[in-house]
Short mmCIF file of C-alpha atoms in Angstrom, two decimals:
data_model
loop_
_atom_site.label_atom_id
_atom_site.label_comp_id
_atom_site.label_asym_id
_atom_site.label_seq_id
_atom_site.Cartn_x
_atom_site.Cartn_y
_atom_site.Cartn_z
CA UNK A 1 0.00 0.00 0.00
CA UNK A 2 1.35 3.43 -0.84
CA UNK A 3 0.64 6.89 0.50
CA UNK A 4 -1.69 7.53 -2.43
CA UNK A 5 -4.06 4.82 -1.18
CA UNK A 6 -4.41 6.34 2.27
CA UNK A 7 -7.71 7.78 3.27
CA UNK A 8 -7.28 11.46 4.18
CA UNK A 9 -9.76 13.05 6.59
CA UNK A 10 -10.04 16.60 7.89
CA UNK A 11 -10.89 17.74 11.38
CA UNK A 12 -11.33 20.97 13.32
CA UNK A 13 -11.60 22.29 16.84
CA UNK A 14 -14.95 20.60 17.50
CA UNK A 15 -13.51 17.17 16.69
CA UNK A 16 -10.71 17.33 19.27
CA UNK A 17 -12.26 14.89 21.75
CA UNK A 18 -12.79 12.38 18.96
CA UNK A 19 -9.24 12.51 17.49
CA UNK A 20 -7.16 13.33 20.58
CA UNK A 21 -6.13 9.75 21.38
CA UNK A 22 -5.34 8.95 17.72
CA UNK A 23 -2.95 11.92 17.60
CA UNK A 24 -1.28 10.85 20.85
CA UNK A 25 -0.91 7.24 19.64
CA UNK A 26 0.53 8.12 16.23
CA UNK A 27 2.92 10.60 17.86
CA UNK A 28 4.12 8.00 20.40
CA UNK A 29 4.73 5.46 17.64
CA UNK A 30 6.52 7.98 15.44
CA UNK A 31 8.81 9.15 18.25
CA UNK A 32 9.57 5.61 19.50
CA UNK A 33 12.59 5.66 21.79
CA UNK A 34 12.60 9.45 21.88
CA UNK A 35 9.49 9.23 24.08
CA UNK A 36 11.90 8.59 26.96
CA UNK A 37 12.59 12.31 26.73
CA UNK A 38 10.41 14.24 29.15
CA UNK A 39 9.68 17.04 26.70
CA UNK A 40 8.25 14.58 24.14
CA UNK A 41 6.08 13.13 26.92
CA UNK A 42 4.42 16.55 27.16
CA UNK A 43 2.78 16.09 23.75
CA UNK A 44 -0.80 15.76 25.09
CA UNK A 45 -0.54 19.32 26.43
CA UNK A 46 0.35 20.53 22.94
CA UNK A 47 -2.56 18.63 21.40
CA UNK A 48 -4.96 20.29 23.84
CA UNK A 49 -3.34 23.69 23.36
CA UNK A 50 -3.51 23.64 19.56
CA UNK A 51 -6.79 21.79 19.47
CA UNK A 52 -8.21 24.50 21.69
CA UNK A 53 -7.69 27.09 18.95
CA UNK A 54 -11.07 27.87 17.33
CA UNK A 55 -9.49 27.59 13.85
CA UNK A 56 -7.50 24.44 14.58
CA UNK A 57 -7.00 22.45 11.37
CA UNK A 58 -5.97 18.81 11.34
CA UNK A 59 -5.52 16.13 8.71
CA UNK A 60 -5.29 12.44 9.58
CA UNK A 61 -4.32 9.70 7.12
CA UNK A 62 -5.95 6.31 7.65
CA UNK A 63 -4.95 2.87 6.42
CA UNK A 64 -8.40 1.31 6.67
CA UNK A 65 -9.41 2.08 10.23
CA UNK A 66 -5.90 2.67 11.50
CA UNK A 67 -4.62 6.26 11.75
CA UNK A 68 -1.04 6.25 10.40
CA UNK A 69 -0.12 9.93 10.13
CA UNK A 70 -1.33 13.41 10.97
CA UNK A 71 -0.53 17.05 10.37
CA UNK A 72 -2.05 19.98 12.23
CA UNK A 73 -1.78 23.68 12.85
CA UNK A 74 -3.76 26.90 13.23
CA UNK A 75 -3.63 30.48 11.93
CA UNK A 76 -0.93 32.55 13.67
CA UNK A 77 -1.95 35.59 15.69
CA UNK A 78 -0.92 38.66 13.64
CA UNK A 79 2.21 40.20 15.16
CA UNK A 80 3.04 36.94 16.99
CA UNK A 81 4.16 34.84 14.03
CA UNK A 82 7.26 32.70 14.67
CA UNK A 83 9.07 34.47 11.82
CA UNK A 84 8.21 38.00 13.05
CA UNK A 85 11.41 38.80 14.97
CA UNK A 86 13.60 37.44 12.17
CA UNK A 87 12.32 39.38 9.14
CA UNK A 88 12.72 43.12 8.71
CA UNK A 89 10.92 44.47 6.91
CA UNK A 90 8.06 42.02 7.39
CA UNK A 91 6.62 40.49 4.20
CA UNK A 92 3.81 42.62 2.75
CA UNK A 93 1.40 39.74 2.64
CA UNK A 94 1.81 38.33 6.08
CA UNK A 95 -1.24 36.29 7.00
CA UNK A 96 0.41 33.15 8.36
CA UNK A 97 -0.56 29.57 9.07
CA UNK A 98 1.44 27.92 11.88
CA UNK A 99 2.10 24.30 10.89
CA UNK A 100 2.56 22.96 14.40
CA UNK A 101 2.97 19.22 14.19
CA UNK A 102 3.53 16.35 11.78
CA UNK A 103 3.95 12.67 12.67
CA UNK A 104 4.06 9.47 10.66
CA UNK A 105 3.99 5.95 12.12
CA UNK A 106 7.37 4.19 11.78
CA UNK A 107 5.97 1.56 9.38
CA UNK A 108 4.87 4.35 7.03
CA UNK A 109 8.17 6.20 6.92
CA UNK A 110 9.71 6.94 3.53
CA UNK A 111 6.47 6.28 1.66
CA UNK A 112 5.60 9.89 0.83
CA UNK A 113 3.02 9.97 3.62
CA UNK A 114 4.57 12.99 5.34
CA UNK A 115 4.30 15.03 2.15
CA UNK A 116 0.80 13.77 1.44
CA UNK A 117 -0.63 14.86 4.83
CA UNK A 118 1.35 18.12 4.84
CA UNK A 119 0.05 19.13 1.43
CA UNK A 120 -3.46 18.02 2.35
CA UNK A 121 -3.28 20.32 5.37
CA UNK A 122 -1.89 23.30 3.47
CA UNK A 123 -3.63 23.04 0.08
CA UNK A 124 -6.45 25.50 -0.27
CA UNK A 125 -5.61 27.51 2.84
CA UNK A 126 -6.28 31.23 2.66
CA UNK A 127 -3.06 32.46 4.33
CA UNK A 128 -0.11 33.96 2.46
CA UNK A 129 2.60 32.16 4.42
CA UNK A 130 3.19 28.95 6.31
CA UNK A 131 5.72 28.71 9.14
CA UNK A 132 7.00 25.65 11.02
CA UNK A 133 9.71 24.67 13.51
CA UNK A 134 12.27 21.87 13.01
CA UNK A 135 14.71 20.62 15.65
CA UNK A 136 18.11 22.04 14.63
CA UNK A 137 19.60 18.63 15.37
CA UNK A 138 17.55 17.05 12.57
CA UNK A 139 19.11 18.57 9.41
CA UNK A 140 17.63 15.80 7.22
CA UNK A 141 14.12 16.85 8.12
CA UNK A 142 15.12 20.43 7.44
CA UNK A 143 16.33 19.42 3.95
CA UNK A 144 13.00 17.73 3.27
CA UNK A 145 11.14 20.94 4.03
CA UNK A 146 13.60 22.88 1.89
CA UNK A 147 12.70 20.58 -0.99
CA UNK A 148 9.06 21.63 -0.51
CA UNK A 149 9.99 25.32 -0.72
CA UNK A 150 10.64 26.25 2.92
CA UNK A 151 13.69 28.28 3.93
CA UNK A 152 15.16 28.88 7.37
CA UNK A 153 14.70 32.47 8.57
CA UNK A 154 15.99 32.11 12.15
CA UNK A 155 15.88 29.89 15.19
CA UNK A 156 13.75 29.75 18.30
CA UNK A 157 13.43 27.88 21.57
CA UNK A 158 9.78 28.33 22.49
CA UNK A 159 9.92 26.51 25.86
CA UNK A 160 12.65 26.23 28.51
CA UNK A 161 12.73 22.45 28.02
CA UNK A 162 12.18 22.29 24.26
CA UNK A 163 14.90 21.82 21.66
CA UNK A 164 16.16 24.83 19.74
CA UNK A 165 14.30 24.87 16.44
CA UNK A 166 14.96 26.27 12.99
CA UNK A 167 12.13 28.63 12.02
CA UNK A 168 11.20 27.71 8.43
CA UNK A 169 8.98 29.78 6.21
CA UNK A 170 7.31 29.22 2.82
CA UNK A 171 4.76 31.06 0.71
CA UNK A 172 1.35 29.56 0.14
CA UNK A 173 0.39 27.79 -1.96
CA UNK A 174 3.44 25.51 -1.77
CA UNK A 175 5.17 25.03 -5.11
CA UNK A 176 4.50 21.54 -6.45
CA UNK B 1 52.42 17.90 49.63
CA UNK B 2 55.98 16.62 49.36
CA UNK B 3 54.96 13.34 50.84
CA UNK B 4 52.18 12.90 48.33
CA UNK B 5 54.51 13.71 45.45
CA UNK B 6 56.93 11.18 46.79
CA UNK B 7 54.24 8.54 46.96
CA UNK B 8 53.03 9.12 43.43
CA UNK B 9 56.54 9.20 42.10
CA UNK B 10 57.44 6.05 43.94
CA UNK B 11 54.47 4.07 42.73
CA UNK B 12 55.05 5.43 39.23
CA UNK B 13 58.55 4.07 39.05
CA UNK B 14 57.95 0.78 40.80
CA UNK B 15 54.83 -0.36 38.96
CA UNK B 16 56.65 -1.63 35.92
CA UNK B 17 58.99 -3.66 38.04
CA UNK B 18 56.57 -4.81 40.70
CA UNK B 19 53.72 -5.68 38.38
CA UNK B 20 54.85 -9.07 37.14
CA UNK B 21 55.92 -10.45 40.54
CA UNK B 22 53.29 -12.46 42.33
CA UNK B 23 53.05 -11.54 45.98
CA UNK B 24 54.65 -8.14 45.54
CA UNK B 25 53.77 -5.83 48.46
CA UNK B 26 50.64 -3.69 47.96
CA UNK B 27 51.31 -0.37 46.28
CA UNK B 28 47.93 1.14 46.98
CA UNK B 29 46.66 2.15 50.35
CA UNK B 30 44.32 4.21 52.45
CA UNK B 31 45.88 7.50 51.34
CA UNK B 32 44.89 6.75 47.72
CA UNK B 33 41.32 6.04 48.76
CA UNK B 34 41.20 9.25 50.78
CA UNK B 35 42.57 11.31 47.90
CA UNK B 36 39.95 9.83 45.55
CA UNK B 37 37.23 10.56 48.11
CA UNK B 38 38.34 14.19 48.33
CA UNK B 39 38.10 14.48 44.55
CA UNK B 40 34.55 13.19 44.80
CA UNK B 41 33.66 15.77 47.47
CA UNK B 42 34.86 18.55 45.15
CA UNK B 43 32.61 17.21 42.37
CA UNK B 44 29.61 17.12 44.71
CA UNK B 45 30.22 20.78 45.61
CA UNK B 46 30.25 21.61 41.89
CA UNK B 47 26.96 19.74 41.46
CA UNK B 48 25.38 21.62 44.37
CA UNK B 49 25.99 25.00 42.75
CA UNK B 50 25.72 24.29 39.04
CA UNK B 51 23.81 21.05 38.64
CA UNK B 52 24.53 18.27 36.18
CA UNK B 53 26.50 19.07 33.04
CA UNK B 54 28.93 17.38 30.70
CA UNK B 55 32.08 18.60 32.45
CA UNK B 56 30.93 17.12 35.74
CA UNK B 57 30.00 13.82 34.12
CA UNK B 58 33.39 13.60 32.39
CA UNK B 59 35.32 14.43 35.55
CA UNK B 60 33.37 11.82 37.50
CA UNK B 61 34.10 9.17 34.89
CA UNK B 62 37.81 10.01 35.04
CA UNK B 63 37.63 9.53 38.82
CA UNK B 64 35.96 6.14 38.40
CA UNK B 65 38.62 4.94 35.94
CA UNK B 66 41.35 6.20 38.24
CA UNK B 67 39.92 4.26 41.16
CA UNK B 68 39.67 1.12 39.04
CA UNK B 69 43.18 1.54 37.66
CA UNK B 70 44.48 1.50 41.24
CA UNK B 71 43.04 -2.01 41.64
CA UNK B 72 45.65 -3.28 39.21
CA UNK B 73 48.51 -2.04 41.34
CA UNK B 74 48.08 -4.83 43.85
CA UNK B 75 45.99 -3.86 46.85
CA UNK B 76 44.73 -5.80 49.85
CA UNK B 77 41.14 -7.03 49.69
CA UNK B 78 40.05 -4.39 52.19
CA UNK B 79 41.52 -1.63 50.01
CA UNK B 80 40.08 -3.25 46.87
CA UNK B 81 36.59 -3.05 48.35
CA UNK B 82 37.11 0.60 49.24
CA UNK B 83 38.38 1.35 45.74
CA UNK B 84 35.31 -0.33 44.20
CA UNK B 85 33.20 1.70 46.58
CA UNK B 86 34.76 5.01 45.59
CA UNK B 87 34.60 3.99 41.90
CA UNK B 88 30.89 3.20 42.38
CA UNK B 89 30.36 6.64 43.89
CA UNK B 90 32.16 8.32 40.99
CA UNK B 91 30.09 6.36 38.47
CA UNK B 92 26.93 7.23 40.43
CA UNK B 93 27.98 10.90 40.34
CA UNK B 94 28.44 10.71 36.56
CA UNK B 95 25.02 9.04 36.28
CA UNK B 96 23.46 11.67 38.51
CA UNK B 97 24.95 14.44 36.40
CA UNK B 98 23.45 12.89 33.23
CA UNK B 99 20.12 12.47 35.04
CA UNK B 100 20.06 16.09 36.21
CA UNK B 101 20.96 17.15 32.65
CA UNK B 102 18.05 14.96 31.45
CA UNK B 103 20.27 12.69 29.35
CA UNK B 104 18.17 9.59 30.01
CA UNK B 105 20.02 6.99 27.95
CA UNK B 106 23.43 7.92 29.29
CA UNK B 107 22.13 8.08 32.85
CA UNK B 108 20.63 4.61 32.46
CA UNK B 109 23.88 3.09 31.17
CA UNK B 110 25.95 4.78 33.88
CA UNK B 111 23.63 3.64 36.68
CA UNK B 112 24.06 0.05 35.50
CA UNK B 113 27.80 0.47 35.68
CA UNK B 114 27.59 2.10 39.11
CA UNK B 115 25.37 -0.67 40.48
CA UNK B 116 27.83 -3.30 39.27
CA UNK B 117 30.66 -1.52 41.09
CA UNK B 118 28.56 -1.03 44.24
CA UNK B 119 27.88 -4.78 44.24
CA UNK B 120 31.59 -5.55 43.92
CA UNK B 121 32.25 -3.09 46.74
CA UNK B 122 29.56 -4.71 48.93
CA UNK B 123 28.56 -1.14 49.66
CA UNK B 124 24.88 -0.72 50.64
CA UNK B 125 25.19 3.09 50.86
CA UNK B 126 26.22 3.33 47.20
CA UNK B 127 23.46 0.85 46.33
CA UNK B 128 20.86 3.03 48.00
CA UNK B 129 22.16 6.10 46.20
CA UNK B 130 21.94 4.32 42.84
CA UNK B 131 18.42 2.97 43.42
CA UNK B 132 17.32 6.44 44.48
CA UNK B 133 18.64 7.73 41.14
CA UNK B 134 16.96 4.85 39.26
CA UNK B 135 13.65 5.95 40.80
CA UNK B 136 14.14 9.50 39.54
CA UNK B 137 15.22 8.29 36.11
CA UNK B 138 12.22 5.95 35.80
CA UNK B 139 9.99 8.97 36.45
CA UNK B 140 11.76 10.97 33.73
CA UNK B 141 11.24 8.08 31.33
CA UNK B 142 7.55 7.94 32.16
CA UNK B 143 7.84 4.52 33.90
CA UNK B 144 5.69 5.11 36.98
CA UNK B 145 5.58 1.60 38.40
CA UNK B 146 9.31 1.13 37.92
CA UNK B 147 9.86 4.39 39.81
CA UNK B 148 7.97 3.00 42.83
CA UNK B 149 9.80 -0.33 42.62
CA UNK B 150 13.17 1.43 42.39
CA UNK B 151 12.42 3.55 45.46
CA UNK B 152 11.49 0.39 47.31
CA UNK B 153 14.69 -1.27 46.14
CA UNK B 154 16.50 1.70 47.70
CA UNK B 155 14.65 1.03 50.94
CA UNK B 156 15.59 -2.67 50.77
CA UNK B 157 19.34 -1.94 50.92
CA UNK B 158 20.98 -2.89 54.22
CA UNK B 159 21.93 0.68 55.18
CA UNK B 160 18.33 1.68 55.91
CA UNK B 161 18.31 -0.70 58.90
CA UNK B 162 21.47 0.84 60.32
CA UNK B 163 20.93 4.55 59.60
CA UNK B 164 17.40 6.00 59.68
CA UNK B 165 18.44 9.04 57.59
CA UNK B 166 18.88 6.75 54.57
CA UNK B 167 15.59 5.03 55.38
CA UNK B 168 13.97 8.47 55.40
CA UNK B 169 15.34 9.34 51.96
CA UNK B 170 14.09 6.03 50.54
CA UNK B 171 10.62 6.63 52.03
CA UNK B 172 10.55 10.19 50.70
CA UNK B 173 11.49 8.96 47.21
CA UNK B 174 8.76 6.31 47.47
CA UNK B 175 6.30 9.08 48.38
CA UNK B 176 7.25 11.12 45.30
CA UNK B 177 6.94 8.02 43.10
CA UNK B 178 3.47 7.26 44.50
CA UNK B 179 2.37 10.86 43.95
CA UNK B 180 3.52 10.70 40.32
CA UNK B 181 1.47 7.54 39.90
CA UNK B 182 -1.55 9.37 41.35
CA UNK B 183 -1.75 7.26 44.53
CA UNK B 184 -2.55 9.91 47.10
CA UNK B 185 -2.96 7.66 50.15
CA UNK B 186 0.26 5.74 49.55
CA UNK B 187 2.13 9.00 48.98
CA UNK B 188 0.93 10.52 52.24
CA UNK B 189 1.70 7.30 54.13
CA UNK B 190 5.28 7.18 52.78
CA UNK B 191 5.80 10.85 53.67
CA UNK B 192 4.80 9.98 57.23
CA UNK B 193 7.35 7.14 57.34
CA UNK B 194 9.99 9.50 55.95
CA UNK B 195 9.33 12.03 58.71
CA UNK B 196 9.35 9.35 61.42
CA UNK B 197 12.66 7.97 60.24
CA UNK B 198 14.12 11.47 59.99
CA UNK B 199 13.16 12.14 63.62
CA UNK B 200 15.19 9.09 64.65
CA UNK B 201 18.27 10.03 62.65
CA UNK B 202 21.37 11.62 64.13
CA UNK B 203 22.13 14.37 61.62
CA UNK B 204 25.68 14.76 62.96
CA UNK B 205 26.78 11.23 62.02
CA UNK B 206 29.45 11.19 59.32
CA UNK B 207 28.04 10.31 55.88
CA UNK B 208 29.29 10.55 52.30
CA UNK B 209 29.18 14.01 50.72
CA UNK B 210 26.46 13.15 48.18
CA UNK B 211 24.07 12.63 51.12
CA UNK B 212 24.72 16.14 52.54
CA UNK B 213 21.73 17.48 50.57
CA UNK B 214 19.28 15.36 52.55
CA UNK B 215 17.81 16.43 55.88
CA UNK B 216 14.74 18.28 57.21
CA UNK B 217 14.97 20.98 54.48
CA UNK B 218 15.09 18.52 51.59
CA UNK B 219 12.30 16.39 53.07
CA UNK B 220 10.20 19.56 53.18
CA UNK B 221 11.10 20.27 49.54
CA UNK B 222 10.09 16.72 48.58
CA UNK B 223 6.87 17.15 50.59
CA UNK B 224 6.14 20.20 48.41
CA UNK B 225 6.52 18.07 45.26
CA UNK B 226 4.19 15.40 46.61
CA UNK B 227 1.56 17.94 47.70
CA UNK B 228 1.62 19.72 44.34
CA UNK B 229 1.29 16.45 42.42
CA UNK B 230 -1.65 15.20 44.48
CA UNK B 231 -3.38 18.56 44.11
CA UNK B 232 -2.81 20.06 47.57
CA UNK B 233 -1.32 23.28 46.24
CA UNK B 234 -1.83 25.29 49.44
CA UNK B 235 0.21 22.73 51.40
CA UNK B 236 2.70 22.63 48.53
CA UNK B 237 3.21 26.37 48.75
CA UNK B 238 3.66 26.30 52.53
CA UNK B 239 6.17 23.43 52.26
CA UNK B 240 8.09 25.21 49.48
CA UNK B 241 8.40 28.38 51.56
CA UNK B 242 9.59 26.34 54.51
CA UNK B 243 12.08 24.44 52.35
CA UNK B 244 13.49 27.65 50.90
CA UNK B 245 13.95 29.02 54.39
CA UNK B 246 15.96 25.94 55.32
CA UNK B 247 17.99 24.80 52.29
CA UNK B 248 21.53 26.13 52.85
CA UNK B 249 22.90 28.72 50.40
CA UNK B 250 25.52 26.43 48.92
CA UNK B 251 22.82 24.16 47.47
CA UNK B 252 22.04 26.70 44.78
CA UNK B 253 20.62 24.20 42.29
CA UNK B 254 18.25 22.71 44.87
CA UNK B 255 17.20 26.20 46.01
CA UNK B 256 16.41 27.09 42.42
CA UNK B 257 14.41 23.86 41.99
CA UNK B 258 12.47 24.58 45.20
CA UNK B 259 11.81 28.11 43.92
CA UNK B 260 10.43 26.76 40.65
CA UNK B 261 8.16 24.41 42.60
CA UNK B 262 6.96 27.30 44.73
CA UNK B 263 6.05 29.13 41.52
CA UNK B 264 4.08 26.08 40.32
CA UNK B 265 2.22 25.83 43.64
CA UNK B 266 1.33 29.55 43.50
CA UNK B 267 0.22 29.20 39.90
CA UNK B 268 -1.97 26.21 40.75
CA UNK B 269 -3.71 28.42 43.32
CA UNK B 270 -4.24 31.01 40.55
CA UNK B 271 -1.96 33.51 42.30
CA UNK B 272 -0.61 34.36 38.89
CA UNK B 273 1.35 37.59 39.40
CA UNK B 274 3.13 36.21 42.44
CA UNK B 275 3.81 32.94 40.60
CA UNK B 276 5.42 34.78 37.68
CA UNK B 277 7.60 36.83 40.02
CA UNK B 278 8.72 33.66 41.81
CA UNK B 279 9.43 31.82 38.55
CA UNK B 280 11.45 34.81 37.35
CA UNK B 281 13.69 34.59 40.40
CA UNK B 282 14.81 31.11 39.28
CA UNK B 283 16.62 32.80 36.38
CA UNK B 284 18.20 35.22 38.85
CA UNK B 285 19.41 32.37 41.07
CA UNK B 286 20.94 30.46 38.17
CA UNK B 287 22.49 33.52 36.54
CA UNK B 288 25.89 32.82 35.06
CA UNK B 289 25.36 29.07 34.79
CA UNK B 290 23.67 27.00 32.12
CA UNK B 291 20.43 25.57 33.43
CA UNK B 292 20.37 21.81 34.10
CA UNK B 293 17.76 19.72 32.29
CA UNK B 294 15.54 18.92 35.26
CA UNK B 295 15.15 22.61 36.00
CA UNK B 296 14.29 23.22 32.34
CA UNK B 297 11.53 20.59 32.58
CA UNK B 298 10.12 22.25 35.67
CA UNK B 299 10.15 25.73 34.11
CA UNK B 300 8.70 24.28 30.90
CA UNK B 301 5.83 22.85 32.95
CA UNK B 302 5.47 26.21 34.63
CA UNK B 303 5.23 28.08 31.33
CA UNK B 304 2.76 25.57 29.87
CA UNK B 305 0.56 25.68 32.97
CA UNK B 306 0.77 29.48 32.85
CA UNK B 307 -0.44 29.47 29.23
CA UNK B 308 -3.30 27.18 30.24
CA UNK B 309 -4.31 28.97 33.45
CA UNK B 310 -3.63 32.66 32.82
CA UNK B 311 -6.97 34.41 32.42
CA UNK B 312 -5.38 36.75 29.88
CA UNK B 313 -3.26 35.12 27.16
CA UNK B 314 -1.17 38.30 26.86
CA UNK B 315 0.14 37.80 30.39
CA UNK B 316 1.62 34.38 29.59
CA UNK B 317 3.05 35.69 26.31
CA UNK B 318 4.74 38.59 28.08
CA UNK B 319 6.36 36.30 30.61
CA UNK B 320 7.60 34.04 27.82
CA UNK B 321 8.91 36.96 25.77
CA UNK B 322 10.74 38.36 28.76
CA UNK B 323 12.59 35.13 29.55
CA UNK B 324 12.94 33.39 26.19
CA UNK B 325 16.45 34.75 25.73
CA UNK B 326 17.43 33.56 29.22
CA UNK B 327 16.30 29.99 28.78
CA UNK B 328 17.80 29.77 25.29
CA UNK B 329 20.38 26.99 25.22
CA UNK B 330 23.88 28.08 24.30
#
């Protein structure tokens, strides 16, 4: 089975209770051993935080009944975008979507699933820009995003216990 | 000083000759063990102010190898046991440093090594120390039952029968582990045992330097953790204040941790302005030193709870904006 055969479904803020556990399970599988890290164990807080946004947008890919990947985010608050402190002058068209999280079950790695759910999340969005954060210690992931049109504009450590992330920005729609 | 130089020089020149001869007189003695112990005390002082970091872990591992290298120089069995014991303490210090820095995998591997050495040393004090660390590590790794079992393994070491202060620490760790697992009754019961044992302990008895942190002040600090976790934030705040009044100045890292816990307890009572001021003072206390991982976790939890609980989102954002540069890793 390839990524193209996956069943893609969309969810919003009102669906949080229904999808919460699926997100937590896929994330735990995707992170594997890295779940021993306390910061990664805090993921449920992030699900509730992002899911609590009234314009929360989430895409889950299913293999039959099994959720195998997800991507989610929400519109950034104007003036508070992750790229804001790194770009002067700010881009003229600056409505931004914050692409908060992406996870793919280990058995579905390297099948194009990450790109499929990411594009499903971002296609057709009304914002001008999309911003995301990648752990600076994962340059391969950073290269993948670069291949989709993102470029690093700075770095940021949003929480005292989080990794330092590269702030990566792209214009919407993503180039294909 | 001259005498020590003489000793080192002498053993340095004689090793090559003495090594191959069976029954050669021992070249390692009590003075070597004492010197290694002093090195360990210096590392513990560094840990008390700065917390776990790579330099401390490296230095501790060097100490462990040095102690083990001495074994090869032909020592009596009594000295061999003491060398294993000091090597176990060095390895446990390296493990502790990794644990405090939140390097779980390294901490796990080093604790295994330390426990092996403690077994060879037949040293129940080192064993208790290592099981106490295992309990903390299991919590970091999200293994709640293993954390309880590790704390109980610490209690099962022989030293708890001989010295109630160690029994008290093991009970206090058990209490924290129960509170993390959400077992309120068991947590409160273990805290009671910890206090009882502490009352019986003679605080003046000589003990290894790693144990210097534990006494009435630290039990109060651990009580604050338990109370906060089981939802008694008023008691948690009172205990944190009391702990801060009692933890000696030189334990800067533990004072900063207790301060962060006070901030959490205040936040959980919705005393948000006070909580933010308290949390800010953690950065003041740790100024000039990189922040160890466990403290980062605690402040991360603080900031997340602040985002969740602050009635005005701008307030949480402002606090984050103000301190983001300070918590930024080098």
